[in-house]
Short mmCIF file of C-alpha atoms and ligand atoms in Angstrom, two decimals:
data_model
loop_
_atom_site.label_atom_id
_atom_site.label_comp_id
_atom_site.label_asym_id
_atom_site.label_seq_id
_atom_site.Cartn_x
_atom_site.Cartn_y
_atom_site.Cartn_z
CA MET A 655 -75.81 118.24 161.11
CA SER A 656 -78.68 120.31 162.47
CA ARG A 657 -81.96 119.99 160.65
CA LEU A 658 -84.44 122.53 159.37
CA VAL A 659 -87.94 121.14 159.89
CA ILE A 660 -90.93 122.79 158.20
CA ARG A 661 -94.10 121.60 159.96
CA ASP A 662 -97.86 121.67 159.41
CA GLY A 663 -97.71 123.26 155.95
CA MET A 664 -99.78 122.49 152.84
CA VAL A 665 -96.96 120.77 150.99
CA LEU A 666 -97.33 121.05 147.23
CA THR A 667 -94.41 118.91 146.14
CA LEU A 668 -94.93 119.31 142.36
CA ASP A 669 -93.24 115.93 141.96
CA ASP A 670 -94.13 113.83 138.91
CA ALA A 671 -96.99 112.11 140.74
CA GLY A 672 -98.41 115.43 141.96
CA THR A 673 -98.10 114.41 145.62
CA TYR A 674 -99.87 116.80 148.00
CA HIS A 675 -99.81 116.70 151.81
CA GLU A 676 -102.52 118.81 153.43
CA ARG A 677 -100.56 118.85 156.72
CA GLY A 678 -97.06 117.85 155.83
CA THR A 679 -93.49 118.05 156.99
CA VAL A 680 -90.37 118.86 154.98
CA VAL A 681 -86.98 118.10 156.53
CA ILE A 682 -83.83 119.80 155.25
CA GLU A 683 -80.28 118.87 156.18
CA GLY A 684 -77.47 120.99 154.79
CA ASP A 685 -78.38 121.95 151.22
CA ARG A 686 -80.71 118.97 150.61
CA ILE A 687 -84.29 117.95 151.32
CA THR A 688 -83.97 114.67 153.24
CA ALA A 689 -87.60 113.81 154.02
CA VAL A 690 -91.09 114.79 152.87
CA SER A 691 -94.00 113.38 154.76
CA GLY A 692 -97.74 113.70 155.25
CA THR A 693 -97.37 113.30 158.99
CA ALA A 694 -95.62 115.19 161.77
CA VAL A 695 -91.94 114.32 162.21
CA PRO A 696 -90.79 114.39 165.85
CA ALA A 697 -88.38 117.23 166.55
CA GLU A 698 -84.87 116.35 167.64
CA PRO A 699 -82.59 118.42 169.86
CA GLY A 700 -80.92 121.09 167.78
CA ASP A 701 -83.63 121.18 165.08
CA THR A 702 -84.70 124.54 163.75
CA VAL A 703 -88.48 124.34 163.37
CA ILE A 704 -90.50 126.56 161.03
CA ASP A 705 -94.23 126.53 161.72
CA ALA A 706 -95.98 126.53 158.31
CA THR A 707 -99.55 126.57 159.58
CA ASP A 708 -101.80 128.20 156.92
CA LYS A 709 -98.88 128.34 154.50
CA ILE A 710 -98.33 126.58 151.21
CA VAL A 711 -94.89 124.97 151.00
CA LEU A 712 -93.78 124.71 147.40
CA PRO A 713 -90.59 124.65 145.31
CA GLY A 714 -88.96 128.04 144.77
CA LEU A 715 -89.68 129.70 141.44
CA VAL A 716 -87.07 129.65 138.66
CA ASP A 717 -86.82 132.88 136.65
CA LEU A 718 -85.43 131.39 133.46
CA HIS A 719 -84.78 134.60 131.54
CA TYR A 720 -83.41 137.40 133.65
CA HIS A 721 -81.31 140.49 133.49
CA THR A 722 -80.20 142.41 136.53
CA ALA A 723 -81.48 145.91 135.82
CA LEU A 724 -81.04 149.44 137.06
CA GLY A 725 -83.25 151.76 134.99
CA LYS A 726 -86.82 150.63 135.70
CA GLY A 727 -89.48 152.96 134.30
CA TYR A 728 -86.90 155.13 132.50
CA ASN A 729 -88.16 154.46 129.00
CA ASP A 730 -91.44 152.62 128.67
CA HIS A 731 -92.87 153.30 125.23
CA LEU A 732 -90.42 152.15 122.58
CA PRO A 733 -90.34 148.97 120.47
CA LEU A 734 -87.57 146.48 121.29
CA TRP A 735 -84.79 147.56 118.95
CA GLU A 736 -85.24 151.28 119.65
CA TYR A 737 -85.52 150.55 123.38
CA LEU A 738 -82.21 148.65 123.25
CA ASP A 739 -80.43 151.49 121.44
CA GLU A 740 -81.94 154.33 123.51
CA CYS A 741 -81.95 152.75 126.92
CA TRP A 742 -80.56 149.26 127.55
CA TYR A 743 -77.20 149.48 125.73
CA PRO A 744 -76.35 153.00 126.95
CA ILE A 745 -77.02 151.94 130.55
CA ILE A 746 -75.01 148.72 130.41
CA ARG A 747 -72.15 150.47 128.59
CA ALA A 748 -72.00 153.11 131.34
CA LEU A 749 -72.21 150.50 134.10
CA ASP A 750 -69.37 150.25 136.61
CA PRO A 751 -68.86 147.42 139.14
CA GLU A 752 -70.39 149.44 141.98
CA ALA A 753 -73.56 150.21 140.03
CA ALA A 754 -73.78 146.60 138.81
CA TYR A 755 -73.52 145.34 142.38
CA TRP A 756 -76.35 147.55 143.66
CA ALA A 757 -78.45 146.83 140.57
CA ALA A 758 -78.04 143.11 141.25
CA MET A 759 -78.82 143.52 144.95
CA ALA A 760 -82.00 145.46 144.11
CA SER A 761 -83.01 142.98 141.40
CA TYR A 762 -82.32 139.89 143.52
CA ALA A 763 -84.06 141.42 146.55
CA GLU A 764 -87.19 142.09 144.50
CA SER A 765 -87.10 138.55 143.10
CA ILE A 766 -86.49 136.79 146.42
CA LYS A 767 -89.40 138.70 147.96
CA ALA A 768 -91.60 137.36 145.14
CA GLY A 769 -90.61 133.72 145.62
CA VAL A 770 -87.78 133.38 143.10
CA THR A 771 -84.95 131.13 144.24
CA THR A 772 -83.01 130.83 140.93
CA VAL A 773 -82.23 133.47 138.33
CA ASN A 774 -80.75 132.85 134.87
CA ASP A 775 -79.13 136.28 134.66
CA MET A 776 -77.48 137.69 131.51
CA TYR A 777 -75.75 140.99 132.26
CA ARG A 778 -72.30 142.60 132.56
CA GLN A 779 -69.77 143.01 135.42
CA LEU A 780 -70.20 139.37 136.51
CA PRO A 781 -67.87 139.55 139.54
CA ALA A 782 -70.17 142.23 141.02
CA LEU A 783 -73.23 140.06 140.30
CA ALA A 784 -71.63 136.99 141.83
CA LYS A 785 -70.76 138.99 144.95
CA ALA A 786 -74.39 140.15 145.25
CA ALA A 787 -75.72 136.60 144.74
CA GLU A 788 -73.30 135.16 147.27
CA GLU A 789 -74.24 137.76 149.88
CA ILE A 790 -78.01 137.86 149.47
CA GLY A 791 -78.25 134.07 149.12
CA ILE A 792 -79.93 133.56 145.74
CA ARG A 793 -79.00 130.80 143.25
CA ALA A 794 -77.66 132.57 140.16
CA VAL A 795 -76.68 131.32 136.73
CA LEU A 796 -74.76 134.24 135.25
CA SER A 797 -73.78 134.96 131.67
CA ASN A 798 -72.17 137.91 129.91
CA ASP A 799 -73.94 140.07 127.39
CA THR A 800 -71.61 139.22 124.49
CA ALA A 801 -71.65 140.58 120.95
CA LEU A 802 -69.30 141.33 118.08
CA ASP A 803 -66.50 143.72 119.11
CA GLU A 804 -67.88 146.76 117.26
CA HIS A 805 -70.93 146.86 119.55
CA ASP A 806 -68.85 147.66 122.63
CA LEU A 807 -70.49 145.10 124.92
CA ASP A 808 -68.81 142.00 126.39
CA THR A 809 -66.65 139.58 124.43
CA LEU A 810 -66.51 135.79 124.54
CA GLN A 811 -63.13 136.22 126.25
CA ASP A 812 -64.83 138.26 129.00
CA ASN A 813 -67.26 135.36 129.43
CA ALA A 814 -64.44 132.79 129.53
CA ASP A 815 -62.66 134.91 132.17
CA ALA A 816 -65.84 135.12 134.26
CA PHE A 817 -66.24 131.35 134.03
CA ALA A 818 -62.68 130.75 135.22
CA LYS A 819 -63.11 133.10 138.15
CA LEU A 820 -66.70 132.53 139.29
CA HIS A 821 -68.18 129.22 138.11
CA GLY A 822 -69.03 127.03 141.09
CA THR A 823 -68.46 129.72 143.72
CA ALA A 824 -70.80 130.44 146.68
CA ASP A 825 -70.98 126.71 147.48
CA GLY A 826 -71.98 126.02 143.87
CA ARG A 827 -74.88 128.50 143.94
CA VAL A 828 -73.17 130.67 141.32
CA GLU A 829 -72.65 129.18 137.86
CA VAL A 830 -71.47 130.81 134.65
CA ARG A 831 -72.83 130.15 131.18
CA ILE A 832 -72.07 131.73 127.83
CA GLY A 833 -74.47 134.57 127.05
CA ILE A 834 -75.23 135.91 123.58
CA GLU A 835 -77.05 139.25 123.33
CA TRP A 836 -78.91 138.51 120.11
CA LEU A 837 -78.30 137.69 116.46
CA PRO A 838 -78.48 141.28 115.14
CA LEU A 839 -75.22 141.90 117.06
CA ALA A 840 -73.64 138.56 116.06
CA SER A 841 -72.45 136.65 113.00
CA PRO A 842 -72.41 132.95 112.04
CA GLU A 843 -68.73 132.77 113.07
CA PHE A 844 -69.54 134.35 116.42
CA LEU A 845 -72.24 131.73 117.08
CA ARG A 846 -69.82 128.91 116.17
CA ASP A 847 -67.19 130.40 118.49
CA ALA A 848 -69.74 130.68 121.32
CA ARG A 849 -70.70 127.02 120.91
CA ALA A 850 -67.04 125.96 120.82
CA LEU A 851 -66.34 127.92 124.01
CA ALA A 852 -69.34 126.42 125.81
CA ASP A 853 -68.22 122.92 124.80
CA GLU A 854 -64.64 123.61 125.86
CA LEU A 855 -65.78 124.83 129.29
CA GLY A 856 -68.53 122.23 129.64
CA THR A 857 -71.17 124.85 130.32
CA GLY A 858 -74.45 126.00 128.80
CA ILE A 859 -75.61 128.92 126.67
CA HIS A 860 -78.17 131.69 127.19
CA VAL A 861 -79.36 133.52 124.07
CA HIS A 862 -82.19 135.77 122.90
CA LEU A 863 -83.82 134.21 119.84
CA ASN A 864 -86.73 135.17 117.55
CA GLU A 865 -87.80 137.88 119.97
CA SER A 866 -89.21 140.41 117.52
CA MET A 867 -90.33 140.59 113.90
CA THR A 868 -87.50 143.08 113.34
CA GLU A 869 -85.00 140.45 114.49
CA VAL A 870 -86.40 137.87 112.05
CA GLU A 871 -86.29 140.40 109.20
CA ASP A 872 -82.71 141.37 110.06
CA SER A 873 -81.66 137.72 110.07
CA LEU A 874 -83.29 137.02 106.72
CA ASP A 875 -81.68 140.17 105.37
CA ARG A 876 -78.14 139.57 106.60
CA PHE A 877 -77.89 135.77 106.59
CA GLY A 878 -80.74 134.61 104.32
CA LEU A 879 -81.98 132.43 107.18
CA ARG A 880 -84.47 132.79 110.01
CA PRO A 881 -82.76 133.17 113.44
CA THR A 882 -83.42 129.67 114.76
CA VAL A 883 -82.38 128.11 111.44
CA LEU A 884 -79.09 130.01 111.62
CA ALA A 885 -78.63 128.96 115.26
CA TYR A 886 -79.26 125.36 114.22
CA GLU A 887 -76.88 125.46 111.26
CA THR A 888 -74.07 126.95 113.33
CA GLY A 889 -74.48 124.17 115.93
CA LEU A 890 -75.58 126.55 118.66
CA LEU A 891 -78.76 124.73 119.72
CA GLY A 892 -78.93 121.85 122.19
CA PRO A 893 -80.27 120.77 125.59
CA ASP A 894 -77.70 123.01 127.33
CA VAL A 895 -79.20 126.10 125.69
CA VAL A 896 -81.89 128.40 127.09
CA ALA A 897 -83.35 130.34 124.17
CA ALA A 898 -85.32 133.31 125.43
CA HIS A 899 -88.59 134.57 123.92
CA CYS A 900 -88.95 132.57 120.66
CA VAL A 901 -92.02 134.66 119.85
CA TRP A 902 -91.74 134.32 116.10
CA LEU A 903 -91.02 130.63 115.44
CA ASP A 904 -92.42 129.06 112.30
CA ASP A 905 -93.31 125.34 112.20
CA ASP A 906 -89.85 124.41 110.96
CA GLU A 907 -88.14 126.32 113.77
CA ILE A 908 -90.36 124.66 116.41
CA ARG A 909 -89.28 121.32 114.92
CA LEU A 910 -85.59 122.31 115.16
CA MET A 911 -86.03 123.33 118.81
CA ALA A 912 -87.65 119.97 119.61
CA GLU A 913 -85.09 117.99 117.57
CA THR A 914 -82.15 119.57 119.39
CA GLY A 915 -83.76 119.50 122.86
CA THR A 916 -83.24 123.25 123.21
CA ARG A 917 -85.00 124.79 126.25
CA ILE A 918 -87.18 127.86 125.83
CA SER A 919 -87.94 130.67 128.26
CA HIS A 920 -91.38 132.16 127.66
CA ASN A 921 -91.57 135.77 128.85
CA PRO A 922 -95.15 136.82 128.15
CA SER A 923 -95.29 140.11 130.06
CA SER A 924 -92.04 141.39 128.55
CA ASN A 925 -93.25 140.36 125.08
CA ALA A 926 -96.53 142.19 125.66
CA LYS A 927 -94.99 145.38 127.05
CA LEU A 928 -92.43 145.71 124.23
CA GLY A 929 -95.11 144.96 121.63
CA ASN A 930 -93.26 141.89 120.38
CA GLY A 931 -96.25 139.57 120.06
CA ILE A 932 -97.37 136.27 121.59
CA ALA A 933 -95.21 133.14 121.44
CA ARG A 934 -96.70 129.88 120.14
CA VAL A 935 -96.38 128.18 123.50
CA PRO A 936 -99.17 125.59 123.07
CA GLU A 937 -97.42 124.35 119.90
CA MET A 938 -94.03 124.30 121.69
CA LEU A 939 -95.47 122.20 124.52
CA ASP A 940 -97.20 119.87 122.04
CA ALA A 941 -93.80 119.37 120.35
CA GLY A 942 -92.36 118.23 123.69
CA ILE A 943 -90.12 121.26 124.24
CA THR A 944 -89.22 122.17 127.85
CA VAL A 945 -90.66 125.67 128.31
CA GLY A 946 -89.94 127.66 131.48
CA LEU A 947 -90.92 131.20 132.40
CA GLY A 948 -89.02 134.45 132.86
CA HIS A 949 -89.74 138.08 133.65
CA ASP A 950 -86.84 139.31 131.42
CA ALA A 951 -85.78 142.57 133.10
CA VAL A 952 -87.48 145.21 135.18
CA GLU A 953 -86.30 147.79 132.66
CA CYS A 954 -88.63 146.29 130.08
CA ASN A 955 -91.37 144.60 132.13
CA ASN A 956 -91.37 146.45 134.81
CA SER A 957 -92.12 143.92 137.53
CA ALA A 958 -89.97 140.96 138.55
CA ASP A 959 -93.02 139.24 140.09
CA MET A 960 -93.15 135.69 138.71
CA PHE A 961 -96.72 135.28 139.99
CA GLU A 962 -97.67 137.99 137.52
CA VAL A 963 -95.65 136.22 134.81
CA MET A 964 -97.50 132.98 135.54
CA LYS A 965 -100.86 134.68 135.17
CA PHE A 966 -99.81 136.30 131.88
CA ALA A 967 -98.52 132.91 130.68
CA SER A 968 -102.01 131.51 130.99
CA LEU A 969 -104.22 134.46 130.10
CA MET A 970 -102.42 135.71 126.97
CA HIS A 971 -102.93 132.42 125.14
CA ARG A 972 -106.55 132.11 126.25
CA ALA A 973 -107.26 135.64 125.07
CA GLN A 974 -105.50 135.23 121.76
CA ARG A 975 -107.24 131.98 120.82
CA ALA A 976 -110.55 132.48 122.64
CA ASP A 977 -109.99 129.19 124.46
CA ALA A 978 -110.31 129.01 128.26
CA SER A 979 -108.98 125.44 128.35
CA LEU A 980 -105.44 126.53 127.44
CA MET A 981 -102.57 126.71 129.92
CA PRO A 982 -104.25 125.38 133.09
CA ALA A 983 -102.87 126.53 136.46
CA GLU A 984 -100.93 123.41 137.39
CA ARG A 985 -99.19 123.33 134.02
CA VAL A 986 -98.14 126.97 134.39
CA LEU A 987 -96.92 126.38 137.95
CA ARG A 988 -94.80 123.49 136.71
CA MET A 989 -93.32 125.71 133.99
CA ALA A 990 -92.18 128.15 136.70
CA THR A 991 -90.65 125.37 138.82
CA ASN A 992 -90.01 121.92 137.25
CA ALA A 993 -89.33 123.17 133.72
CA GLY A 994 -87.05 126.00 134.78
CA ALA A 995 -84.95 123.64 136.89
CA THR A 996 -84.79 121.05 134.09
CA ALA A 997 -83.78 123.74 131.61
CA LEU A 998 -80.77 124.67 133.76
CA GLY A 999 -79.88 121.08 134.68
CA HIS A 1000 -80.56 121.81 138.36
CA GLU A 1001 -81.69 119.42 141.09
CA THR A 1002 -84.37 121.87 142.21
CA GLY A 1003 -87.94 122.57 141.06
CA SER A 1004 -89.77 120.01 143.21
CA ILE A 1005 -89.96 119.01 146.86
CA GLU A 1006 -88.57 115.49 147.05
CA ALA A 1007 -86.05 113.77 149.28
CA GLY A 1008 -82.61 114.10 147.70
CA ARG A 1009 -83.35 117.33 145.83
CA LYS A 1010 -81.60 120.61 146.58
CA ALA A 1011 -83.48 122.57 149.21
CA ASP A 1012 -84.99 125.55 147.37
CA VAL A 1013 -88.36 125.96 149.06
CA ILE A 1014 -90.78 128.85 149.61
CA LEU A 1015 -93.63 129.36 152.06
CA VAL A 1016 -96.67 131.27 150.84
CA ASP A 1017 -99.08 132.84 153.33
CA THR A 1018 -102.73 131.94 152.69
CA ASP A 1019 -104.28 133.69 155.68
CA ASN A 1020 -105.45 136.65 153.60
CA PRO A 1021 -108.22 137.64 151.16
CA MET A 1022 -106.17 136.58 148.09
CA PHE A 1023 -106.44 132.96 149.19
CA THR A 1024 -110.07 133.14 150.33
CA PRO A 1025 -111.99 130.90 150.08
CA MET A 1026 -109.46 128.18 150.74
CA LEU A 1027 -110.21 124.52 150.09
CA ARG A 1028 -106.97 123.34 151.63
CA GLU A 1029 -107.82 119.67 151.02
CA THR A 1030 -107.80 120.25 147.24
CA ALA A 1031 -104.45 120.73 145.49
CA THR A 1032 -106.08 122.09 142.32
CA HIS A 1033 -107.60 124.92 144.37
CA LEU A 1034 -104.10 125.83 145.56
CA HIS A 1035 -102.79 125.78 141.98
CA SER A 1036 -105.58 128.16 140.91
CA HIS A 1037 -104.98 130.64 143.71
CA LEU A 1038 -101.22 130.64 143.15
CA VAL A 1039 -101.49 131.32 139.41
CA PHE A 1040 -104.65 133.41 139.09
CA ALA A 1041 -105.22 135.14 142.45
CA ALA A 1042 -101.89 135.73 144.15
CA ASN A 1043 -99.03 138.13 143.68
CA GLY A 1044 -95.51 137.93 145.08
CA SER A 1045 -96.41 139.78 148.28
CA VAL A 1046 -97.78 136.51 149.71
CA VAL A 1047 -94.29 134.98 149.90
CA ASN A 1048 -93.40 134.82 153.59
CA THR A 1049 -90.26 132.68 153.74
CA SER A 1050 -87.65 131.55 151.25
CA ILE A 1051 -85.07 128.82 151.72
CA ILE A 1052 -82.32 128.57 149.11
CA ASP A 1053 -79.70 125.82 149.17
CA GLY A 1054 -80.91 124.97 152.68
CA ARG A 1055 -80.44 128.52 154.06
CA VAL A 1056 -83.31 130.74 155.16
CA VAL A 1057 -82.75 133.89 153.07
CA LEU A 1058 -86.17 135.47 153.70
CA ARG A 1059 -88.15 135.18 156.94
CA ASP A 1060 -91.46 136.99 157.52
CA ARG A 1061 -90.61 139.03 154.37
CA GLU A 1062 -87.31 140.27 155.83
CA LEU A 1063 -84.08 139.55 153.97
CA ALA A 1064 -81.76 137.58 156.24
CA PHE A 1065 -78.41 138.59 154.74
CA ALA A 1066 -78.94 142.09 153.33
CA ASP A 1067 -80.30 145.44 154.41
CA GLU A 1068 -83.23 146.31 152.16
CA ARG A 1069 -83.18 150.04 153.06
CA GLU A 1070 -79.51 150.27 152.12
CA ILE A 1071 -80.13 148.44 148.83
CA VAL A 1072 -82.92 150.84 147.87
CA ARG A 1073 -80.84 153.89 148.77
CA GLU A 1074 -77.69 152.73 146.95
CA ALA A 1075 -79.50 151.49 143.81
CA ASN A 1076 -81.24 154.86 143.53
CA ALA A 1077 -77.92 156.67 143.85
CA ALA A 1078 -76.27 154.34 141.32
CA PHE A 1079 -78.94 154.97 138.68
CA ARG A 1080 -78.72 158.75 139.10
CA ARG A 1081 -74.96 158.53 138.66
CA ILE A 1082 -75.09 156.21 135.62
CA LYS A 1083 -77.82 158.31 134.00
CA GLU A 1084 -75.40 161.26 133.84
CA ASN A 1085 -72.98 159.19 131.72
CA LEU A 1086 -75.37 157.73 129.16
CA VAL A 1087 -74.32 158.01 125.54
CA VAL A 1088 -76.97 157.17 122.98
CA VAL A 1089 -75.50 156.06 119.64
CA ARG A 1090 -78.01 156.69 116.84
CA HIS A 1091 -77.65 154.62 113.67
ZN1 ZN B 1924 -83.80 139.49 127.72
#
């Protein structure tokens, strides 16, 4: 098997020991990393060599809460619930497979170019999404946007059908989980059914939970329980669950998350833009909960740049509590890599022999990374989280395949994606039906 050899890079492994090689080599064979070293590895005939001089080599970023999206910037000034009713639901109800495909291509292209190698994507038209993921080369965990029948979104049967058809495709890069839109569109029976289906299929769950105050009030109103308490009592929670947002958790709910080993996706820029508040992330981390990061969707964020999400994930908590010691750079970087991979049960998120080969190369030969103390890993952490944006990502390797090289997509035509996604949104926009309650 021919090898991919990345040479002379600043290799930030983000392994448990925090191993850093100032001039290191990473060897990839097939879909796996087979060697990581602080010295040069002699090239063999047939090797493909990538020169990583002046580049940081680090694990690809995991976007743990994600929706493919089409209508960026269409409606930017509404609170969550109104935004969903006026914008998100009308668009995803009008969506056809063609529009979903181009929306996914545009979303995945933007993410890959900002260093994301895995998306945990809840949306509709999963065959179109899987096709886009397979073609462009990203690792995608897909789930349907399911709700009770009267809301005219996807059903649990749709999600079971998608699992049967798509789970494990694209050499295992595409997986299917059970997605639940949110509790205001669900019932206790629905949550029990979702858990039973996930158990039957042996897959995980992706759910929005405690995102807004309005959601908490609705849950107390309809069920007499806070959202996470209801999720706990219906058996929904567990280590195979990614609960997105969790902005409004009380102490008891944080305890239930920790007790069940539920994973949380913190999405600080989405929470800020929609006016939802600031999640109690320091308390979640103190409780031992695995907390990853997500951008949510470009329709409500409006950037898919996980470098921006990382910066928000540190600065929001410092600002709120007037405490500059909170959320240091390395911790945030590990949330975007190690924690995201752990949350999805993936063998990615660090650069170690035996792990899946999801690796990005970040260019440091620019003012964003100046000055550069390349001998000091903590200086690299700081620049990555506080100084950089996604435009510094030069190369991306996913599952051992180079999907981005010198900022060019290897398996898709970016101009075509932009043109077709624009056309798809104009077409869908003509068919939007806003249901007012
Ligand atoms: Zn979301």
